Coordinates of C-alpha atoms and ligand atoms in Angstrom, one line a residue:
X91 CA -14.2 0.2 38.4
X92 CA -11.8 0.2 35.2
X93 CA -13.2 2.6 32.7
X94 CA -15.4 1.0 29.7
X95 CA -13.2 0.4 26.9
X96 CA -14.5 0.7 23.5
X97 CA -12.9 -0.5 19.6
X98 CA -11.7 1.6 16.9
X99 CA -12.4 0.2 13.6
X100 CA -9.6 0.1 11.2
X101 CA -10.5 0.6 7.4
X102 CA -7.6 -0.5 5.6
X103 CA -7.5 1.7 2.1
X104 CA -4.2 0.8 0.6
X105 CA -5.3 -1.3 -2.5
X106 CA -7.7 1.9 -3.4
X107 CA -6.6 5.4 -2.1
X108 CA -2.7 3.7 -1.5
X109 CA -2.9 2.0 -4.8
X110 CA -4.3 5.1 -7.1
X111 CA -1.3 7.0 -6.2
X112 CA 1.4 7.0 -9.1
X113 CA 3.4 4.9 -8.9
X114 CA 1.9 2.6 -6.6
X115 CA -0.5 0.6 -8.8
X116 CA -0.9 -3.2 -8.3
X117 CA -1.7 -6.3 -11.0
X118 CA -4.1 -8.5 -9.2
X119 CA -1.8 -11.6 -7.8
X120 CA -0.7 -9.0 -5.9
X121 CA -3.4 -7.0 -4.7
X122 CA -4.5 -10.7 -3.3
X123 CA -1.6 -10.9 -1.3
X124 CA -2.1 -7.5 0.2
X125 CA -5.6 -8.5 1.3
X126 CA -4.4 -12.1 2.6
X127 CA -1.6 -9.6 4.6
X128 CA -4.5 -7.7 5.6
X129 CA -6.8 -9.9 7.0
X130 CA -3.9 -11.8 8.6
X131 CA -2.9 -8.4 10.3
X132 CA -6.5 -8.1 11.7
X133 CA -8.2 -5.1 10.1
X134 CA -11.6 -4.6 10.1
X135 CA -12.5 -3.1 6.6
X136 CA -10.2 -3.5 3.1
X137 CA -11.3 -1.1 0.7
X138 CA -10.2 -3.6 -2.1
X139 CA -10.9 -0.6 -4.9
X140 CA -12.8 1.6 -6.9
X141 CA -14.8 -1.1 -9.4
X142 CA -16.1 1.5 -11.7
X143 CA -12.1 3.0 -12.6
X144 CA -11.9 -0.2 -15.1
X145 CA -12.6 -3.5 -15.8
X146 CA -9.4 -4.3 -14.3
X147 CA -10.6 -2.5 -11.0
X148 CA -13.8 -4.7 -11.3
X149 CA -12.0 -8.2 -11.2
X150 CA -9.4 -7.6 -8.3
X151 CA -12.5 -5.8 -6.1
X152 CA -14.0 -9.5 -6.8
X153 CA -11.2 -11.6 -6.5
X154 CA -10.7 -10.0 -3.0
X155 CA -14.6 -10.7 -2.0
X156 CA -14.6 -14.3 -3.2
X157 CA -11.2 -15.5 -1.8
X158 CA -10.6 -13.1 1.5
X159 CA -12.3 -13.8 4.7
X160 CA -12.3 -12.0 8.0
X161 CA -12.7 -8.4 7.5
X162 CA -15.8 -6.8 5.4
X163 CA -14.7 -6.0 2.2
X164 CA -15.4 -2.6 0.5
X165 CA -15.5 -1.0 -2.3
X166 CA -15.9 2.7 -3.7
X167 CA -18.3 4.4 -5.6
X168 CA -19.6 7.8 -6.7
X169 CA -22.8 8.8 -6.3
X170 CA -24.7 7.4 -9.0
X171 CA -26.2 3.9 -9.9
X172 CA -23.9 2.4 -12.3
X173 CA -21.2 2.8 -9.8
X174 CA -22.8 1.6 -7.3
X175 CA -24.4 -0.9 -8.8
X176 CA -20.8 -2.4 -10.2
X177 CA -19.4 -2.2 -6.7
X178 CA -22.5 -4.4 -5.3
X179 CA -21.6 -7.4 -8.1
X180 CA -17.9 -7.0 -7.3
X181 CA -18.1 -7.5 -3.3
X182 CA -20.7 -10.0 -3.9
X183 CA -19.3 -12.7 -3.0
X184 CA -18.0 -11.9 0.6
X185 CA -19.5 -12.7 3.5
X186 CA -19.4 -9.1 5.1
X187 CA -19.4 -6.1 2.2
X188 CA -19.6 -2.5 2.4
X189 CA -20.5 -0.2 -0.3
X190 CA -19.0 3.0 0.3
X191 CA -20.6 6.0 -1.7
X192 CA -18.8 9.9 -2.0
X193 CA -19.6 13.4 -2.8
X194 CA -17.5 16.5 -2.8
X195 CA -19.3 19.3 -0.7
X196 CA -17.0 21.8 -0.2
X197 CA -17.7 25.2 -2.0
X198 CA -14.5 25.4 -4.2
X199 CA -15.1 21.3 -5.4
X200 CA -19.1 22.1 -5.9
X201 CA -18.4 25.1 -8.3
X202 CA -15.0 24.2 -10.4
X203 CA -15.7 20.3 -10.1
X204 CA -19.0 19.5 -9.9
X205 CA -20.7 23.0 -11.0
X206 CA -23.6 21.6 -8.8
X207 CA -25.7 23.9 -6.3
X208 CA -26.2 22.9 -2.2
X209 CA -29.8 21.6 -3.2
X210 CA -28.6 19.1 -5.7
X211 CA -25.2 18.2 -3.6
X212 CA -28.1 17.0 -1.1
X213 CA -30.7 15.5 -3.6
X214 CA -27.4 13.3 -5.2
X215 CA -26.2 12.4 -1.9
X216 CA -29.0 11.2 0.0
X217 CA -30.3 9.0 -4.1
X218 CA -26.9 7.2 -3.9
X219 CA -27.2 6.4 0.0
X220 CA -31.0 5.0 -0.7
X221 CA -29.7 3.2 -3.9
X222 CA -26.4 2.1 -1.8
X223 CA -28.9 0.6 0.9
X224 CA -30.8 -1.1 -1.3
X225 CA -28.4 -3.4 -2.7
X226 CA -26.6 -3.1 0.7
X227 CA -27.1 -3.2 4.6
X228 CA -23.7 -1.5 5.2
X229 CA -23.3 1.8 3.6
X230 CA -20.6 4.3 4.2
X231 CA -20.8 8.1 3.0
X232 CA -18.1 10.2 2.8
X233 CA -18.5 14.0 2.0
X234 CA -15.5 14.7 0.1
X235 CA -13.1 17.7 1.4
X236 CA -15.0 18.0 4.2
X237 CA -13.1 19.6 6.2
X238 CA -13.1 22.8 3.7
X239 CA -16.9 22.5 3.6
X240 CA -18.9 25.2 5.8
X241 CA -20.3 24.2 8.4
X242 CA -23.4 24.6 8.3
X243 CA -23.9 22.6 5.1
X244 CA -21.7 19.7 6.4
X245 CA -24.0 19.4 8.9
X246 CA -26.8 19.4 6.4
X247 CA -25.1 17.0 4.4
X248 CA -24.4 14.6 7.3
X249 CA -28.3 14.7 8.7
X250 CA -29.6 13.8 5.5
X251 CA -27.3 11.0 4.5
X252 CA -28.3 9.5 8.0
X253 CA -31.8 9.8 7.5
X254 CA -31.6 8.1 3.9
X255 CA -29.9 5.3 5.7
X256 CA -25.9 5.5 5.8
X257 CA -24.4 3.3 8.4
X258 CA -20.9 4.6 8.3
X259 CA -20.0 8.4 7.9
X260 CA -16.6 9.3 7.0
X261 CA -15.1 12.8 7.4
X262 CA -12.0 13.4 5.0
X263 CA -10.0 15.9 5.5
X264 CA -9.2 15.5 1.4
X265 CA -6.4 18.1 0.6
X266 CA -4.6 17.2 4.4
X267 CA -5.6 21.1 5.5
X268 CA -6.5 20.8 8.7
X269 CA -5.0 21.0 11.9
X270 CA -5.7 18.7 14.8
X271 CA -7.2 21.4 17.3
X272 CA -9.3 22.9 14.0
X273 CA -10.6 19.1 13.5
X274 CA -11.4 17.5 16.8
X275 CA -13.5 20.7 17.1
X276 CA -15.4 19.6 13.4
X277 CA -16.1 16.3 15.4
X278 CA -17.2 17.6 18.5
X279 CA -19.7 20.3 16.4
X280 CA -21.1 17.3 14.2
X281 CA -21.7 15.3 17.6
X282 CA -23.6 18.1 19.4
X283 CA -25.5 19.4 16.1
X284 CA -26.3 16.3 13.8
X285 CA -29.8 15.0 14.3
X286 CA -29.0 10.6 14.5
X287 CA -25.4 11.1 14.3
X288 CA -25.6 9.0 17.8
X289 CA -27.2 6.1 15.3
X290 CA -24.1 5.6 13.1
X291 CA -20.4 5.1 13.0
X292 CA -18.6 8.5 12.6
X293 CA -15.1 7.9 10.9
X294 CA -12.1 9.9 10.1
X295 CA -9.9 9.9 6.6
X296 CA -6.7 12.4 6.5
X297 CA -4.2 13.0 3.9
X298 CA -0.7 14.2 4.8
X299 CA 0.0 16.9 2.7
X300 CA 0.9 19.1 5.9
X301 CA 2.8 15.5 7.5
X302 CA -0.7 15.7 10.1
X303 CA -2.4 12.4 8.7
X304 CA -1.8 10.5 11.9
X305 CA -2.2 13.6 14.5
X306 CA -5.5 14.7 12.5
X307 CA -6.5 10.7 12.9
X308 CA -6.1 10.5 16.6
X309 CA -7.3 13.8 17.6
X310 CA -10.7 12.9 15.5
X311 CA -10.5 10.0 17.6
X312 CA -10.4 11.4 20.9
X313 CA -13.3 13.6 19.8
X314 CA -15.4 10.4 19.0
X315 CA -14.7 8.8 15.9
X316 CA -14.6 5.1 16.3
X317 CA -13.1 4.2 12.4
X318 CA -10.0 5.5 11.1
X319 CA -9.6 5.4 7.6
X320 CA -5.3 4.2 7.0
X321 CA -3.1 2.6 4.2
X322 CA 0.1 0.6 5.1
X323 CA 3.2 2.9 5.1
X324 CA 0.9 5.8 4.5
X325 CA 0.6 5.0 0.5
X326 CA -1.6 7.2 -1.2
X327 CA -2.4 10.2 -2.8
X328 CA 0.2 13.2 -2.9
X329 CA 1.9 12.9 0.5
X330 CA 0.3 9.9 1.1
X331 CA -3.1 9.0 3.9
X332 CA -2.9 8.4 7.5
X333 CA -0.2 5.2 8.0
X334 CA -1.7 2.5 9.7
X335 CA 1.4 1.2 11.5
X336 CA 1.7 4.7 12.8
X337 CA -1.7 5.1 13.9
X338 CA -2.4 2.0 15.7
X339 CA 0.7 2.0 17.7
X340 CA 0.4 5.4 18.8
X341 CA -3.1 4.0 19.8
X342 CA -1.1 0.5 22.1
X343 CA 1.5 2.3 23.0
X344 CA -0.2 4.9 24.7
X345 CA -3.2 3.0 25.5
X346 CA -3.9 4.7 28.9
X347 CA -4.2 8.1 27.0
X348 CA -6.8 6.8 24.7
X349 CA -8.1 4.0 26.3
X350 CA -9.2 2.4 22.8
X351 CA -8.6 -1.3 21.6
X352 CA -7.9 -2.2 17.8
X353 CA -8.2 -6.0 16.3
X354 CA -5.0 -5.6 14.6
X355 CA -1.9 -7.6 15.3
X356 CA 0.8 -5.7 15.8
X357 CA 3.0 -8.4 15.6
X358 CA 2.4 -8.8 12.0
X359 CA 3.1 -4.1 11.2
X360 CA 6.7 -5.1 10.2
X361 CA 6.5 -8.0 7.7
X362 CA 2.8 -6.6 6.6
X363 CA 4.7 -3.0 5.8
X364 CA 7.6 -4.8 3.8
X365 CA 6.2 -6.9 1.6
X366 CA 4.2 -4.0 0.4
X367 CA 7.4 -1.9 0.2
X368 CA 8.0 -4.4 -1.8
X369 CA 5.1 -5.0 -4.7
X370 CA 4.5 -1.2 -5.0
X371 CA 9.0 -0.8 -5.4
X372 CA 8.7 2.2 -2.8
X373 CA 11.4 1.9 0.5
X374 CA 10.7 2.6 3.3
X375 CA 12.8 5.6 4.7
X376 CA 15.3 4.7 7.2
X377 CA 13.9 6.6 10.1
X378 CA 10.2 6.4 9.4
X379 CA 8.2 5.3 12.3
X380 CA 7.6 2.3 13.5
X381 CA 8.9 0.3 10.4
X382 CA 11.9 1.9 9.0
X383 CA 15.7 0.4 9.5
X384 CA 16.5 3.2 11.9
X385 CA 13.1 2.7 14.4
X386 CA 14.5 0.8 17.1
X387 CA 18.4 1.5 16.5
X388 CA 20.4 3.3 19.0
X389 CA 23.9 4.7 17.8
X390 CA 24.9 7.7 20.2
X391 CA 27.2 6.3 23.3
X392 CA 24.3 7.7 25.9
X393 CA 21.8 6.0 24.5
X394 CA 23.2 3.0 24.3
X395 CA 24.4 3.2 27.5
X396 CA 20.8 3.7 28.6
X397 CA 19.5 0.8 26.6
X398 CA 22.0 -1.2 28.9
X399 CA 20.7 -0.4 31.5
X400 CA 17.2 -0.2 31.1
X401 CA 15.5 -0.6 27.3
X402 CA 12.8 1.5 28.6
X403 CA 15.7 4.5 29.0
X404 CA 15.0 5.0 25.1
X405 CA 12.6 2.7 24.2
X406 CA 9.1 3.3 24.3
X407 CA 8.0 0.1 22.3
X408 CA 9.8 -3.5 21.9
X409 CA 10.3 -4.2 18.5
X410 CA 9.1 -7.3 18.6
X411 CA 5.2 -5.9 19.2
X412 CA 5.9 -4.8 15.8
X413 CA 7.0 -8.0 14.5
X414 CA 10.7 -7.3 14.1
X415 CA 13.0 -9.6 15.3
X416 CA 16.4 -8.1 14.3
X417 CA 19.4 -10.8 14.4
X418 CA 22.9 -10.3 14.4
X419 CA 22.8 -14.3 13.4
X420 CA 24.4 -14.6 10.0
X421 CA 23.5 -17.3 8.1
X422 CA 26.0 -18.5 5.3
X423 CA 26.6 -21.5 3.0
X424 CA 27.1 -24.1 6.2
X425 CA 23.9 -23.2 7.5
X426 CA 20.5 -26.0 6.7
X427 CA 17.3 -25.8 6.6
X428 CA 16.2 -25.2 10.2
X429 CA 18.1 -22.0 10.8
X430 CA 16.8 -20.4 7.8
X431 CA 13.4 -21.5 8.6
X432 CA 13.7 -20.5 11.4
X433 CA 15.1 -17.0 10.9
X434 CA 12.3 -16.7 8.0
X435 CA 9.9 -17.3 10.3
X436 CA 11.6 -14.9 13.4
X437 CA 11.5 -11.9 10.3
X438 CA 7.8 -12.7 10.6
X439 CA 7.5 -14.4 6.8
X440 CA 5.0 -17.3 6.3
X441 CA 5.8 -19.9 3.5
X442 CA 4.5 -23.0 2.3
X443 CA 6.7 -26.0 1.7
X444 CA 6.9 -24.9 -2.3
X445 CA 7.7 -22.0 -1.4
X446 CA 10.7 -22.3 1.3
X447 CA 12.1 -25.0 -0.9
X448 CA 12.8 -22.5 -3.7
X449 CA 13.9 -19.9 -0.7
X450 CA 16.1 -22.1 0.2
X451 CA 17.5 -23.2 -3.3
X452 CA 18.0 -19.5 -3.9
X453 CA 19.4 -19.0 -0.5
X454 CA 22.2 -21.9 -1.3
X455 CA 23.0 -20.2 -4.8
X456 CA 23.4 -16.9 -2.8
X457 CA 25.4 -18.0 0.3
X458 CA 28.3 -19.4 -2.8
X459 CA 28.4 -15.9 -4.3
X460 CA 28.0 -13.8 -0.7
X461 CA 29.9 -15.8 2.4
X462 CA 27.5 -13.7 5.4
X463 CA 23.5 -13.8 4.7
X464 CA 22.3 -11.0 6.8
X465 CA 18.6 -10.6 7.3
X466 CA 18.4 -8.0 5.1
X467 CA 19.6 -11.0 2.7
X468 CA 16.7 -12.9 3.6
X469 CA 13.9 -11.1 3.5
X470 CA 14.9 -9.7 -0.3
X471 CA 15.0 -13.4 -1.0
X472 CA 11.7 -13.9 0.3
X473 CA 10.0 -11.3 -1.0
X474 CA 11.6 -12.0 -4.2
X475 CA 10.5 -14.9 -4.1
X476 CA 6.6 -13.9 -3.4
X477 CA 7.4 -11.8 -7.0
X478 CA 4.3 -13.9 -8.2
X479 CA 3.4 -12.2 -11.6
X480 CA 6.2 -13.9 -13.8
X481 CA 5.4 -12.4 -17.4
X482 CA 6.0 -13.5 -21.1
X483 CA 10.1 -12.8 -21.3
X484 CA 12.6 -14.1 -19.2
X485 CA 16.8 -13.5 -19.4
X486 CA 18.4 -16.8 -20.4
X487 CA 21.8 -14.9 -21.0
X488 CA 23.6 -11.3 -19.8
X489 CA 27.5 -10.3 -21.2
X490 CA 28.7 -6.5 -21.1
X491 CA 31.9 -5.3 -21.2
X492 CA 33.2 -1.8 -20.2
X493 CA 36.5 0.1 -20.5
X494 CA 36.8 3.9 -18.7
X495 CA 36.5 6.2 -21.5
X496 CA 35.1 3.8 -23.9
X497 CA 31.6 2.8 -24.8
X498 CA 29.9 0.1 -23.0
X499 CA 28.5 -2.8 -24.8
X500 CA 25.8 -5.4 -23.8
X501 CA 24.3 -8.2 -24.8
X502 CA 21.2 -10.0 -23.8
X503 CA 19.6 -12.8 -25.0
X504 CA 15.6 -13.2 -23.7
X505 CA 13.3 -16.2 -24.4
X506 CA 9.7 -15.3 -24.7
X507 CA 6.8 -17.4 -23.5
X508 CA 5.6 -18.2 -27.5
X509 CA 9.4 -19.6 -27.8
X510 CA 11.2 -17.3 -29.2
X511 CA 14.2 -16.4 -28.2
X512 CA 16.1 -13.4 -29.0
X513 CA 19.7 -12.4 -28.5
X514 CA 20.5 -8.2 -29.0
X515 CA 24.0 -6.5 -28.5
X516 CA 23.1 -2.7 -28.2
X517 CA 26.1 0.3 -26.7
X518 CA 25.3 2.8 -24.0
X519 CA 26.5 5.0 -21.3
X520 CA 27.6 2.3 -19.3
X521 CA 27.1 -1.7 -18.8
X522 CA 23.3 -0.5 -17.1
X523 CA 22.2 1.9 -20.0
X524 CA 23.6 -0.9 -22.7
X525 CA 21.5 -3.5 -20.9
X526 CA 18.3 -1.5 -20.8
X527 CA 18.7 -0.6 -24.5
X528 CA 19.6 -4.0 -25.7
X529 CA 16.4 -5.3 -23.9
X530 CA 14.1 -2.4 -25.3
X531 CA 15.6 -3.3 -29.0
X532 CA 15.1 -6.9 -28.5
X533 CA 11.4 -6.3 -27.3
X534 CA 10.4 -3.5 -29.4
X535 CA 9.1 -2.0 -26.1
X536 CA 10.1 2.0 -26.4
X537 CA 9.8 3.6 -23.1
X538 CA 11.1 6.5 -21.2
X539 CA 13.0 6.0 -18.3
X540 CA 12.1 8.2 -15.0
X541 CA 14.2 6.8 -12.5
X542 CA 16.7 4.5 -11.7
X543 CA 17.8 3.9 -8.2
X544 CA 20.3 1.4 -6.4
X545 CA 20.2 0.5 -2.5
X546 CA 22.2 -2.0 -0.7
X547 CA 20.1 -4.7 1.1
X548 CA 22.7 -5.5 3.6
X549 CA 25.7 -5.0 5.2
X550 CA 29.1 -6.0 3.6
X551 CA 31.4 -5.5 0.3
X552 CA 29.4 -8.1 -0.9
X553 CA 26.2 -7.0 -0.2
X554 CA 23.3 -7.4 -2.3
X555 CA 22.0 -4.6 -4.3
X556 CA 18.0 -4.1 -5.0
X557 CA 17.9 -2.0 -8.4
X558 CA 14.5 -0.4 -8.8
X559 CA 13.6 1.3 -11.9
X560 CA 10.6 3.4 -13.5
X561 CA 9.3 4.2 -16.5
X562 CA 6.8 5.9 -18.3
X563 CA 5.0 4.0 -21.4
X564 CA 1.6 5.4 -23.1
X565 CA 1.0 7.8 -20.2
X566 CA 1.4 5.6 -17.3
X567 CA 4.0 4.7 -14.8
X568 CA 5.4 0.9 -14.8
X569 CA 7.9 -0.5 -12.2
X570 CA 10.3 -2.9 -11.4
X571 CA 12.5 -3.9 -9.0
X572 CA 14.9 -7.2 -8.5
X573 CA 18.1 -7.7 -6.1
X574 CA 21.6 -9.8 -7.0
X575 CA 24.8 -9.2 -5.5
X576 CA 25.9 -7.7 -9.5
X577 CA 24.0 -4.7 -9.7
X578 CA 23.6 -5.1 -13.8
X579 CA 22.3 -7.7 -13.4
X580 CA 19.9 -6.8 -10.6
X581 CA 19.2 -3.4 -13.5
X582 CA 18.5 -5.5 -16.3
X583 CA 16.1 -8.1 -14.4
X584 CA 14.4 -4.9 -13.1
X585 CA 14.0 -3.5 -16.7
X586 CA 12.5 -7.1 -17.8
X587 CA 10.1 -6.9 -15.0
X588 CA 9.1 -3.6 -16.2
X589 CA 8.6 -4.6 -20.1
X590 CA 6.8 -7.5 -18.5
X591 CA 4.3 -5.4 -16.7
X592 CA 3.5 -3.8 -19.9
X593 CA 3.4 -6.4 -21.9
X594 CA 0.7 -7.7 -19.5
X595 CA -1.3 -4.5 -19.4
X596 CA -1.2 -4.4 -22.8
X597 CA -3.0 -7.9 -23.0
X598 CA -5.4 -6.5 -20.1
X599 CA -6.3 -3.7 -22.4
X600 CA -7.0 -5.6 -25.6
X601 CA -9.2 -8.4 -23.5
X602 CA -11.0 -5.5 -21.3
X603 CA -11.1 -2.8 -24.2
X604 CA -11.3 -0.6 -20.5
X605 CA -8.8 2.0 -19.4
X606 CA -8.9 3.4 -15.9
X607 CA -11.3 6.6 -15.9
X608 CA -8.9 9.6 -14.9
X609 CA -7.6 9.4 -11.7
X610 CA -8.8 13.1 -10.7
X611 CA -12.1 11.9 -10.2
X612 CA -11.4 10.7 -7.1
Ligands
KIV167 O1 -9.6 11.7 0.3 C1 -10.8 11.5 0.1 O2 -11.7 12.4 0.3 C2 -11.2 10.2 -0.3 C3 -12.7 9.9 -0.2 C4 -13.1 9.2 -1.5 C5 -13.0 9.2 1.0 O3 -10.4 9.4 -0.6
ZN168 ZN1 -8.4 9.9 0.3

């Protein structure tokens, strides 16, 4: 008789561990199309934020409960009743919610954090898990660093939280200290010693500070948790949290090791993983797992040989149960509306009839400037094209000029939303630096510019380059990114979208009167 096979639930954290990560914060349009990604991929739990961080928070916790269906939607509190109480109005609206509640209980976060004792660790965490269940049927508790918490009081922790009613417990391993021998051990000891611990779902959170997220996840796994706690391409604090892609396919691929089934569609890891790359302007690294460039591409002579042969030689997954469909088509200026719909739909992209027909607009524009579209081509033209938060200035006009040895000059002329429009001619340390100047004169936006970074999107002398640029303005971190086959160009739209983005938090502040509360909290 075939052994009994039993589901691992997968809580998808990327719009609130992944998205308080610097760097990686979201405006709401977006956040929305994460979640749609999300529920289209097949997880079982979004943790769509932290509603008590801001007002902000707040809004795109309940945007995601009224307008995402599928997967139970979560959000995070601490242990107290305002918290709580604001993440019970935000989810609402869905038809499946989770409140999820935390504590820290290790020793070093009890006396330098919290300065609370054991007794009142306890007394907090079991009030916010009775308050949690009041407003809530499914409530998760997670014991914050508890992996650097002593055992014994874990175990106290755990007992009591299950008694005042949690559903879900969740063991992070915070800091991303532990090792995976070290944890599946914590598991096994919390199985055998916590009174009801049979009654609830145990689940497992890592951090990948030591680059053991993933191991740390499936070893917890094998020792009986049945959630894992992930964030698409790892996003997240520090080094990042467990990635999902990573941690589901270990889990198909070697299925008859584990024996476990997910919901999630695998076909959908690829597309799901770029168009996040995407919003939060952080590539992927060529030869990260699963989803970079270099995951299924086999240069060496022997291998390739192999692949010939058998795929299997070198291959221990198809790349299309990923959802990448890598073609050496090229499309170019010839080619109509069936092959690139069909070649957007092959990279695993979805669009509406609005939407392809300004893909395809933007495709004909490119295919006169850049004779071979490669798919690289495409999907920065889709995703592009999903850029949905359009702010209040736009670039009617770009001119620089540049001579070696000489200062460059540039001149922009912008058109605000109110209808003004504003034309600026500043000098710089080349045709880029000019731009960016230029546009921060003729905005009166002052910022400070952390990084500035160019990558090709394809193959050719006339491939397209995808600028991406950061910058710091009133202690925050704002980004941009934007992809032409003229890199200034690509720079200076960049820069706008940046100066955008703070024009629009600036409006969010005003209206809100809210910043986030400090990040360290969590
Ligand atoms: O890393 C952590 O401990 C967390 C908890 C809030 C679950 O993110
Ligand atoms: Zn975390």
């Amino acid at each position: 008789m075939p052994a009994q096979r039993d589901r691992v639930l997968i809580f998808d954290t990327t719009l609130r561990d992944g998205e308080q990560s610097p760097g990686c914060s979201m405006a709401q349009p977006e956040k929305l199309r994460v979640a749609r990604a999300l529920a289209d991929l097949g997880v079982d739990v979004i943790e769509a934020g932290f509603p008590a961080a801001s007002r902000g928070d707040w809004e795109s916790v309940n945007a995601v409960a009224r307008e995402v269906q599928g997967p139970i939607i979560c959000g995070l509190a601490r242990c107290n009743r305002d918290d709580i109480t604001r993440v019970q109005t935000a989810i609402a609206p869905a038809a499946n919610k989770r409140i999820h509640v935390f504590l820290a209980t290790s020793a070093i976060h009890r006396e330098f954090k919290l300065n609370m004792a054991r007794e009142e660790i306890i007394r907090t965490a079991v009030e916010g898990v009775k308050f949690a269940r009041e407003l809530c049927e499914d409530v998760e508790f997670s014991p914050e660093d508890a992996s650097r918490t002593e055992l014994d009081f874990l175990t106290e922790v755990v007992e009591a939280v299950i008694a005042a009613g949690a559903t879900t417990v969740n063991i992070p391993d915070t800091v991303g200290y532990t090792v995976p021998d070290e944890f599946a051990e914590l598991f096994r000891y919390l199985r055998k010693n916590v009174r009801g611990i049979d009654k609830i779902r145990l689940s497992v959170h890592c951090h990948d500070d030591l680059g053991m997220a993933v191991a740390n996840s499936l070893t917890a796994v094998v020792a009986g948790a049945r959630q894992i706690e992930c964030t698409i391409n790892g996003i997240g604090e520090r080094a990042g949290n467990c990635s999902l892609e990573e941690v589901v396919m270990a889990l198909k691929t070697r299925d008859a090791f584990f024996n476990l089934d997910t919901g999630i569609n695998t076909t959908r890891l690829y597309p799901t993983s770029r168009m996040l790359a995407n919003i939060v302007g952080t590539p992927i690294p060529r030869n990260k797992a699963i989803v970079g460039e270099n995951a299924f591409a086999h240069e060496s002579g022997i291998h390739q040989h192999g692949m010939l042969k058998h795929h299997s030689t070198y291959e221990i997954m198809r790349p299309q149960d990923v959802g990448l469909s890598r073609s050496s088509l090229v499309l170019g200026k010839h080619s109509g509306r069936h092959a690139l719909r069909d070649r957007i739909k092959e990279l695993g992209f979805e669009l509406d009839d609005v939407e392809f027909a300004r893909v395809f607009e933007e495709f004909k524009a490119l295919a006169d400037k850049k004779k071979e579209l490669y798919d690289g081509d495409i999907e920065a033209l889709v995703l592009q094209a999903e850029h949905s938060e359009s702010g209040p200035w736009s670039l009617l006009n770009l001119r620089t000029s540049f001579e070696s040895a000489k200062t460059a000059e540039a001149t922009v002329r912008l058109k605000h939303a109110d209808g003004r429009e504003i034309e600026m001619r500043s000098t710089g340390d080349g045709p880029v630096d000019a731009a960016l100047k230029a546009i921060e004169h003729a905005t009166g936006v002052d910022v400070v510019l952390r990084k500035f970074e160019v990558r090709s999107v394809s193959a050719g002398e006339d491939a397209q380059g995808e600028a991406l640029v950061y910058v710091e303005y009133n202690q925050r971190t704002y980004r941009g990114s934007s992809v032409s086959t003229n890199i200034v160009e690509s720079a200076t739209q960049a820069f706008l979208e940046v100066i955008n983005r703070i024009e629009l938090a600036s409006a969010t502040l005003a209206r809100t009167g809210t910043q986030r509360v400090a990040q360290a909290v969590v």
